[in-house]
């Protein structure tokens, strides 16, 4: 039982997440402390969940895309575009505090995000452009689109209903956590309780064989890019509403890379095929916890990304079974050379 446990796809991500949390507890004994103010829970753990919500959403969408053997580099730009569209709509309204205005802004942002996801999917399925190139187009152009929407300025809005999306609370917890839980639940039910998950894994494992078996591979691929765009759009709403502003230049910056790392840390192969949504969620929490840790211990901003890169590299190496076997073999050779010699001659 114990020998099989370390082979479970969630084992090493959970170990790494636990190690990060333990380090934070040692460094700051009140790290796990929770306080209730105004009926809402506050604390470092709550902040990790709240601030990590947009990344988790983007990573869920990225997982489904990668499972088909694709990739989406445009999610960060879609995050920026979604937030910019929502804030622009609200700022242009006659009654900035109107609930209907917020609903209209949210629907406009989500619709635009779906269209952008459909654009990526069409480039991949219709024009047959490789996913990394097809989504790179929107990654580059998307920032320009967001800047056009905001006219190159940071749009600030004042609407308590819109702020509730990213900064509100429900049952003492941040509302963003419930949004993530709902998206994760829907994605899990659709991919694990219906044939959709099997279709996605089939296309990712062998698209040609799936096509010959009668599976509409293009439709599956188009759908996953639309879903990824939707997730990025919702993440953009959470980010912009949390700060009540839209920054077309910096919102969602490097989210695509963090999302890919979260997917890989969670155990999903970049080659496509089998995927693990819960592993991705843990991977995203690892990245957010790492970010929080770096800021807490006071790492200089100019080397933050370097430290983050080294830690992520270490995490990926720890997860690699081949790397662990190599380390164990070398350790045995160094400490038990005679035993190795006998084994070799035997």
Tab-separated table of C-alpha atoms in Angstrom:
chain	number	residue	atom	x	y	z
A	1	UNK	CA	0.000	0.000	0.000
A	2	UNK	CA	2.726	2.463	1.052
A	3	UNK	CA	4.852	1.454	-1.943
A	4	UNK	CA	2.042	2.348	-4.333
A	5	UNK	CA	1.142	5.605	-2.624
A	6	UNK	CA	4.145	7.545	-3.929
A	7	UNK	CA	3.156	6.578	-7.472
A	8	UNK	CA	-0.211	8.301	-7.216
A	9	UNK	CA	-0.317	11.409	-9.400
A	10	UNK	CA	-1.338	13.593	-6.442
A	11	UNK	CA	1.289	12.321	-4.001
A	12	UNK	CA	4.252	14.510	-4.923
A	13	UNK	CA	2.233	17.689	-5.561
A	14	UNK	CA	0.676	17.299	-2.111
A	15	UNK	CA	4.100	16.670	-0.567
A	16	UNK	CA	5.491	19.839	-2.159
A	17	UNK	CA	2.459	21.894	-1.123
A	18	UNK	CA	2.756	20.542	2.419
A	19	UNK	CA	6.486	21.361	2.504
A	20	UNK	CA	5.819	24.959	1.397
A	21	UNK	CA	3.103	25.395	4.020
A	22	UNK	CA	5.376	23.888	6.699
A	23	UNK	CA	8.187	26.279	5.754
A	24	UNK	CA	5.810	29.214	6.057
A	25	UNK	CA	4.619	27.963	9.446
A	26	UNK	CA	8.210	27.720	10.707
A	27	UNK	CA	9.123	31.116	9.306
A	28	UNK	CA	5.919	32.754	10.538
A	29	UNK	CA	4.192	30.851	13.411
A	30	UNK	CA	0.928	32.716	12.844
A	31	UNK	CA	0.778	31.699	9.179
A	32	UNK	CA	-2.142	29.314	9.811
A	33	UNK	CA	-3.950	31.803	12.028
A	34	UNK	CA	-7.469	32.773	10.995
A	35	UNK	CA	-9.339	35.828	12.198
A	36	UNK	CA	-12.975	36.853	11.856
A	37	UNK	CA	-13.582	40.509	11.063
A	38	UNK	CA	-16.978	41.784	10.039
A	39	UNK	CA	-18.236	38.229	9.741
A	40	UNK	CA	-15.536	37.279	7.192
A	41	UNK	CA	-12.522	35.035	7.567
A	42	UNK	CA	-9.061	36.537	7.088
A	43	UNK	CA	-5.618	34.967	7.085
A	44	UNK	CA	-2.731	33.860	4.896
A	45	UNK	CA	-4.454	30.630	3.854
A	46	UNK	CA	-7.577	32.549	2.830
A	47	UNK	CA	-5.407	34.984	0.851
A	48	UNK	CA	-3.741	32.110	-1.014
A	49	UNK	CA	-7.126	30.724	-2.032
A	50	UNK	CA	-8.498	34.153	-2.934
A	51	UNK	CA	-5.512	35.450	-4.906
A	52	UNK	CA	-4.957	32.037	-6.472
A	53	UNK	CA	-8.535	31.799	-7.783
A	54	UNK	CA	-7.844	33.439	-11.202
A	55	UNK	CA	-4.800	31.219	-11.784
A	56	UNK	CA	-6.747	28.090	-10.835
A	57	UNK	CA	-9.476	28.996	-13.333
A	58	UNK	CA	-7.000	29.623	-16.142
A	59	UNK	CA	-5.161	26.399	-15.267
A	60	UNK	CA	-8.377	24.332	-15.415
A	61	UNK	CA	-8.995	25.562	-18.960
A	62	UNK	CA	-5.353	25.002	-19.877
A	63	UNK	CA	-5.533	21.409	-18.597
A	64	UNK	CA	-8.358	20.522	-20.974
A	65	UNK	CA	-6.524	22.107	-23.921
A	66	UNK	CA	-3.241	20.354	-23.126
A	67	UNK	CA	-5.119	17.053	-22.794
A	68	UNK	CA	-5.948	17.287	-26.518
A	69	UNK	CA	-2.265	17.760	-27.330
A	70	UNK	CA	-2.612	21.527	-27.733
A	71	UNK	CA	-1.617	24.602	-25.764
A	72	UNK	CA	-3.032	28.095	-25.272
A	73	UNK	CA	-0.558	30.946	-24.877
A	74	UNK	CA	-3.251	33.604	-25.167
A	75	UNK	CA	-4.983	33.121	-21.802
A	76	UNK	CA	-3.130	36.031	-20.184
A	77	UNK	CA	-4.241	38.359	-22.956
A	78	UNK	CA	-7.831	37.118	-22.718
A	79	UNK	CA	-7.723	37.842	-18.973
A	80	UNK	CA	-6.688	41.436	-19.760
A	81	UNK	CA	-9.302	41.837	-22.514
A	82	UNK	CA	-12.104	40.481	-20.332
A	83	UNK	CA	-11.339	42.836	-17.461
A	84	UNK	CA	-10.943	45.780	-19.831
A	85	UNK	CA	-14.287	45.116	-21.534
A	86	UNK	CA	-16.147	44.817	-18.217
A	87	UNK	CA	-14.644	47.982	-16.738
A	88	UNK	CA	-15.205	49.942	-19.952
A	89	UNK	CA	-18.868	48.894	-20.070
A	90	UNK	CA	-19.417	49.903	-16.461
A	91	UNK	CA	-17.560	53.223	-16.839
A	92	UNK	CA	-19.681	54.159	-19.872
A	93	UNK	CA	-22.972	53.424	-18.123
A	94	UNK	CA	-25.318	56.191	-17.047
A	95	UNK	CA	-25.763	54.627	-13.612
A	96	UNK	CA	-22.394	53.140	-12.509
A	97	UNK	CA	-23.994	51.470	-9.453
A	98	UNK	CA	-26.669	49.626	-11.462
A	99	UNK	CA	-26.918	45.856	-11.032
A	100	UNK	CA	-28.176	45.455	-14.607
A	101	UNK	CA	-25.130	47.342	-15.850
A	102	UNK	CA	-22.839	44.905	-14.042
A	103	UNK	CA	-24.734	41.917	-15.447
A	104	UNK	CA	-24.428	43.392	-18.945
A	105	UNK	CA	-20.701	44.019	-18.446
A	106	UNK	CA	-20.122	40.464	-17.211
A	107	UNK	CA	-22.076	38.934	-20.102
A	108	UNK	CA	-20.224	41.129	-22.647
A	109	UNK	CA	-16.853	40.050	-21.229
A	110	UNK	CA	-17.758	36.374	-21.161
A	111	UNK	CA	-19.168	36.523	-24.701
A	112	UNK	CA	-16.009	38.209	-25.972
A	113	UNK	CA	-13.834	35.630	-24.190
A	114	UNK	CA	-15.799	32.801	-25.797
A	115	UNK	CA	-15.360	34.410	-29.224
A	116	UNK	CA	-11.613	34.703	-28.635
A	117	UNK	CA	-11.461	31.053	-27.578
A	118	UNK	CA	-13.408	30.144	-30.704
A	119	UNK	CA	-10.894	32.140	-32.776
A	120	UNK	CA	-8.024	30.094	-31.318
A	121	UNK	CA	-9.901	26.855	-31.892
A	122	UNK	CA	-10.720	27.800	-35.491
A	123	UNK	CA	-7.076	28.557	-36.259
A	124	UNK	CA	-6.078	25.158	-34.897
A	125	UNK	CA	-8.876	23.076	-36.440
A	126	UNK	CA	-9.724	24.874	-39.695
A	127	UNK	CA	-6.449	26.390	-40.836
A	128	UNK	CA	-4.421	23.594	-39.198
A	129	UNK	CA	-1.945	26.039	-37.644
A	130	UNK	CA	0.025	24.483	-34.806
A	131	UNK	CA	-1.536	25.435	-31.437
A	132	UNK	CA	1.568	27.168	-30.102
A	133	UNK	CA	1.653	29.468	-33.146
A	134	UNK	CA	-2.116	29.916	-33.421
A	135	UNK	CA	-2.439	31.060	-29.801
A	136	UNK	CA	0.790	33.078	-29.928
A	137	UNK	CA	-0.990	35.362	-32.428
A	138	UNK	CA	-3.661	36.309	-29.903
A	139	UNK	CA	-1.104	36.403	-27.082
A	140	UNK	CA	0.698	39.221	-28.896
A	141	UNK	CA	-2.319	40.936	-30.468
A	142	UNK	CA	-4.486	40.525	-27.362
A	143	UNK	CA	-2.456	42.990	-25.339
A	144	UNK	CA	-2.967	45.514	-28.123
A	145	UNK	CA	-6.712	44.812	-28.131
A	146	UNK	CA	-6.869	45.342	-24.376
A	147	UNK	CA	-4.942	48.594	-24.751
A	148	UNK	CA	-7.339	49.740	-27.467
A	149	UNK	CA	-10.322	48.996	-25.237
A	150	UNK	CA	-8.828	51.011	-22.378
A	151	UNK	CA	-7.321	53.674	-24.702
A	152	UNK	CA	-3.961	52.925	-23.136
A	153	UNK	CA	-5.179	54.026	-19.699
A	154	UNK	CA	-6.059	52.232	-16.481
A	155	UNK	CA	-9.859	52.291	-16.247
A	156	UNK	CA	-11.083	52.656	-12.674
A	157	UNK	CA	-14.661	51.836	-11.712
A	158	UNK	CA	-16.672	52.283	-8.536
A	159	UNK	CA	-19.418	49.711	-8.330
A	160	UNK	CA	-19.975	47.615	-5.209
A	161	UNK	CA	-21.861	44.966	-7.193
A	162	UNK	CA	-18.933	44.467	-9.555
A	163	UNK	CA	-16.411	44.541	-6.710
A	164	UNK	CA	-18.309	41.679	-5.074
A	165	UNK	CA	-17.125	39.254	-7.794
A	166	UNK	CA	-13.481	39.448	-6.746
A	167	UNK	CA	-13.588	41.081	-3.326
A	168	UNK	CA	-16.951	40.005	-1.903
A	169	UNK	CA	-17.631	37.256	0.619
A	170	UNK	CA	-20.153	34.458	0.906
A	171	UNK	CA	-20.513	32.301	4.031
A	172	UNK	CA	-17.443	34.074	5.497
A	173	UNK	CA	-15.261	33.021	2.548
A	174	UNK	CA	-14.181	34.992	-0.560
A	175	UNK	CA	-16.792	34.735	-3.304
A	176	UNK	CA	-14.058	33.927	-5.833
A	177	UNK	CA	-13.529	30.560	-4.125
A	178	UNK	CA	-17.128	29.596	-4.868
A	179	UNK	CA	-16.708	30.612	-8.509
A	180	UNK	CA	-13.671	28.338	-8.799
A	181	UNK	CA	-15.493	25.506	-7.022
A	182	UNK	CA	-18.450	25.804	-9.411
A	183	UNK	CA	-16.256	25.768	-12.541
A	184	UNK	CA	-14.190	22.859	-11.195
A	185	UNK	CA	-17.331	20.895	-10.316
A	186	UNK	CA	-18.868	21.445	-13.750
A	187	UNK	CA	-15.605	20.555	-15.529
A	188	UNK	CA	-15.155	17.434	-13.384
A	189	UNK	CA	-18.718	16.226	-13.937
A	190	UNK	CA	-18.540	16.766	-17.690
A	191	UNK	CA	-15.146	15.106	-18.110
A	192	UNK	CA	-15.507	12.255	-15.605
A	193	UNK	CA	-19.226	11.490	-15.604
A	194	UNK	CA	-19.853	11.766	-19.340
A	195	UNK	CA	-18.077	10.611	-22.497
A	196	UNK	CA	-16.587	14.083	-23.056
A	197	UNK	CA	-13.518	13.283	-20.969
A	198	UNK	CA	-12.905	10.103	-22.956
A	199	UNK	CA	-13.238	12.027	-26.225
A	200	UNK	CA	-10.695	14.623	-25.042
A	201	UNK	CA	-8.189	11.985	-23.943
A	202	UNK	CA	-8.689	10.013	-27.161
A	203	UNK	CA	-7.985	13.059	-29.320
A	204	UNK	CA	-4.919	13.867	-27.230
A	205	UNK	CA	-3.571	10.319	-27.314
A	206	UNK	CA	-4.122	9.648	-31.015
A	207	UNK	CA	-6.106	12.213	-33.027
A	208	UNK	CA	-5.895	10.244	-36.285
A	209	UNK	CA	-7.166	7.029	-34.705
A	210	UNK	CA	-9.962	9.005	-33.027
A	211	UNK	CA	-10.983	10.462	-36.375
A	212	UNK	CA	-10.992	7.055	-38.047
A	213	UNK	CA	-13.115	5.724	-35.173
A	214	UNK	CA	-15.783	8.281	-36.027
A	215	UNK	CA	-14.944	10.879	-33.383
A	216	UNK	CA	-15.257	14.490	-34.521
A	217	UNK	CA	-11.804	15.580	-33.418
A	218	UNK	CA	-12.166	19.116	-34.754
A	219	UNK	CA	-15.341	19.708	-32.754
A	220	UNK	CA	-13.687	18.414	-29.578
A	221	UNK	CA	-10.618	20.621	-30.076
A	222	UNK	CA	-12.717	23.679	-30.897
A	223	UNK	CA	-14.820	23.106	-27.764
A	224	UNK	CA	-11.829	22.877	-25.415
A	225	UNK	CA	-10.394	26.166	-26.720
A	226	UNK	CA	-13.763	27.832	-26.212
A	227	UNK	CA	-13.859	26.479	-22.656
A	228	UNK	CA	-10.321	27.710	-22.021
A	229	UNK	CA	-11.273	31.168	-23.270
A	230	UNK	CA	-14.318	31.127	-20.972
A	231	UNK	CA	-12.168	30.239	-17.938
A	232	UNK	CA	-9.699	33.019	-18.781
A	233	UNK	CA	-12.577	35.466	-19.192
A	234	UNK	CA	-13.992	34.654	-15.749
A	235	UNK	CA	-10.488	34.980	-14.279
A	236	UNK	CA	-10.235	38.434	-15.858
A	237	UNK	CA	-13.489	39.470	-14.183
A	238	UNK	CA	-12.216	38.318	-10.780
A	239	UNK	CA	-8.878	40.109	-11.198
A	240	UNK	CA	-10.330	43.412	-12.377
A	241	UNK	CA	-13.189	43.460	-9.873
A	242	UNK	CA	-10.795	42.738	-7.015
A	243	UNK	CA	-8.915	45.983	-7.696
A	244	UNK	CA	-11.868	47.836	-9.294
A	245	UNK	CA	-9.795	48.652	-12.360
A	246	UNK	CA	-8.564	47.301	-15.679
A	247	UNK	CA	-4.929	47.437	-16.748
A	248	UNK	CA	-4.654	46.207	-20.316
A	249	UNK	CA	-0.880	46.074	-20.154
A	250	UNK	CA	-0.273	44.167	-16.910
A	251	UNK	CA	-3.451	42.240	-16.091
A	252	UNK	CA	-2.887	38.510	-16.453
A	253	UNK	CA	0.774	39.003	-17.347
A	254	UNK	CA	2.636	35.634	-17.543
A	255	UNK	CA	-0.524	33.771	-16.521
A	256	UNK	CA	-0.091	31.465	-19.484
A	257	UNK	CA	3.282	30.274	-18.183
A	258	UNK	CA	2.065	29.815	-14.599
A	259	UNK	CA	-0.948	27.887	-15.892
A	260	UNK	CA	1.226	25.554	-17.955
A	261	UNK	CA	3.469	24.970	-14.933
A	262	UNK	CA	0.426	24.233	-12.766
A	263	UNK	CA	-0.787	21.659	-15.289
A	264	UNK	CA	2.636	19.968	-15.481
A	265	UNK	CA	3.080	19.965	-11.698
A	266	UNK	CA	-0.382	18.412	-11.429
A	267	UNK	CA	0.754	15.401	-13.450
A	268	UNK	CA	-0.782	16.071	-16.877
A	269	UNK	CA	1.586	15.367	-19.762
A	270	UNK	CA	2.224	18.082	-22.347
A	271	UNK	CA	1.981	15.333	-24.980
A	272	UNK	CA	-1.760	15.091	-24.395
A	273	UNK	CA	-3.947	12.221	-23.261
A	274	UNK	CA	-4.874	11.569	-19.649
A	275	UNK	CA	-5.360	14.677	-17.522
A	276	UNK	CA	-5.872	15.443	-13.836
A	277	UNK	CA	-7.979	18.450	-12.854
A	278	UNK	CA	-7.371	18.102	-9.107
A	279	UNK	CA	-3.654	17.795	-9.752
A	280	UNK	CA	-3.815	21.055	-11.684
A	281	UNK	CA	-5.636	22.782	-8.822
A	282	UNK	CA	-2.923	21.646	-6.396
A	283	UNK	CA	-0.265	22.779	-8.883
A	284	UNK	CA	-1.837	26.250	-9.051
A	285	UNK	CA	-1.991	26.391	-5.241
A	286	UNK	CA	1.696	25.466	-5.119
A	287	UNK	CA	2.560	28.363	-7.431
A	288	UNK	CA	0.391	30.818	-5.472
A	289	UNK	CA	1.820	29.594	-2.137
A	290	UNK	CA	5.322	29.949	-3.544
A	291	UNK	CA	4.546	33.510	-4.652
A	292	UNK	CA	3.194	34.327	-1.191
A	293	UNK	CA	6.272	32.765	0.432
A	294	UNK	CA	8.663	34.766	-1.737
A	295	UNK	CA	6.955	38.019	-0.822
A	296	UNK	CA	6.745	37.077	2.863
A	297	UNK	CA	10.450	36.310	3.303
A	298	UNK	CA	11.364	39.522	1.516
A	299	UNK	CA	13.051	38.267	-1.629
A	300	UNK	CA	14.154	41.305	-3.695
A	301	UNK	CA	11.714	41.942	-6.585
A	302	UNK	CA	14.463	41.793	-9.198
A	303	UNK	CA	15.265	38.144	-8.438
A	304	UNK	CA	11.741	36.944	-7.585
A	305	UNK	CA	11.245	35.252	-10.948
A	306	UNK	CA	14.656	33.559	-10.705
A	307	UNK	CA	13.850	32.090	-7.278
A	308	UNK	CA	10.437	31.014	-8.515
A	309	UNK	CA	11.968	29.325	-11.564
A	310	UNK	CA	14.458	27.359	-9.479
A	311	UNK	CA	11.780	26.160	-7.064
A	312	UNK	CA	9.468	25.095	-9.898
A	313	UNK	CA	12.389	23.258	-11.540
A	314	UNK	CA	13.045	21.438	-8.263
A	315	UNK	CA	9.374	20.487	-7.988
A	316	UNK	CA	9.336	19.078	-11.528
A	317	UNK	CA	12.531	17.090	-10.891
A	318	UNK	CA	11.126	15.651	-7.664
A	319	UNK	CA	8.058	14.479	-9.576
A	320	UNK	CA	10.154	12.808	-12.279
A	321	UNK	CA	10.375	9.096	-11.560
A	322	UNK	CA	13.395	8.737	-13.863
A	323	UNK	CA	15.227	11.499	-11.972
A	324	UNK	CA	14.440	9.909	-8.598
A	325	UNK	CA	15.653	6.499	-9.805
A	326	UNK	CA	18.898	8.050	-11.045
A	327	UNK	CA	19.495	9.725	-7.672
A	328	UNK	CA	18.768	6.492	-5.771
A	329	UNK	CA	21.057	4.479	-8.052
A	330	UNK	CA	23.942	6.928	-7.655
A	331	UNK	CA	23.426	7.073	-3.890
A	332	UNK	CA	23.564	3.280	-3.661
A	333	UNK	CA	26.717	3.127	-5.787
A	334	UNK	CA	28.416	5.674	-3.564
A	335	UNK	CA	27.377	4.111	-0.247
A	336	UNK	CA	27.244	0.403	-1.136
A	337	UNK	CA	29.821	-0.177	-3.902
A	338	UNK	CA	30.469	-3.813	-2.938
A	339	UNK	CA	26.769	-4.668	-3.062
A	340	UNK	CA	26.472	-3.073	-6.479
A	341	UNK	CA	29.442	-5.106	-7.744
A	342	UNK	CA	27.937	-8.372	-6.508
A	343	UNK	CA	24.583	-7.520	-8.072
A	344	UNK	CA	26.217	-6.709	-11.399
A	345	UNK	CA	28.158	-10.019	-11.545
A	346	UNK	CA	25.155	-12.001	-10.406
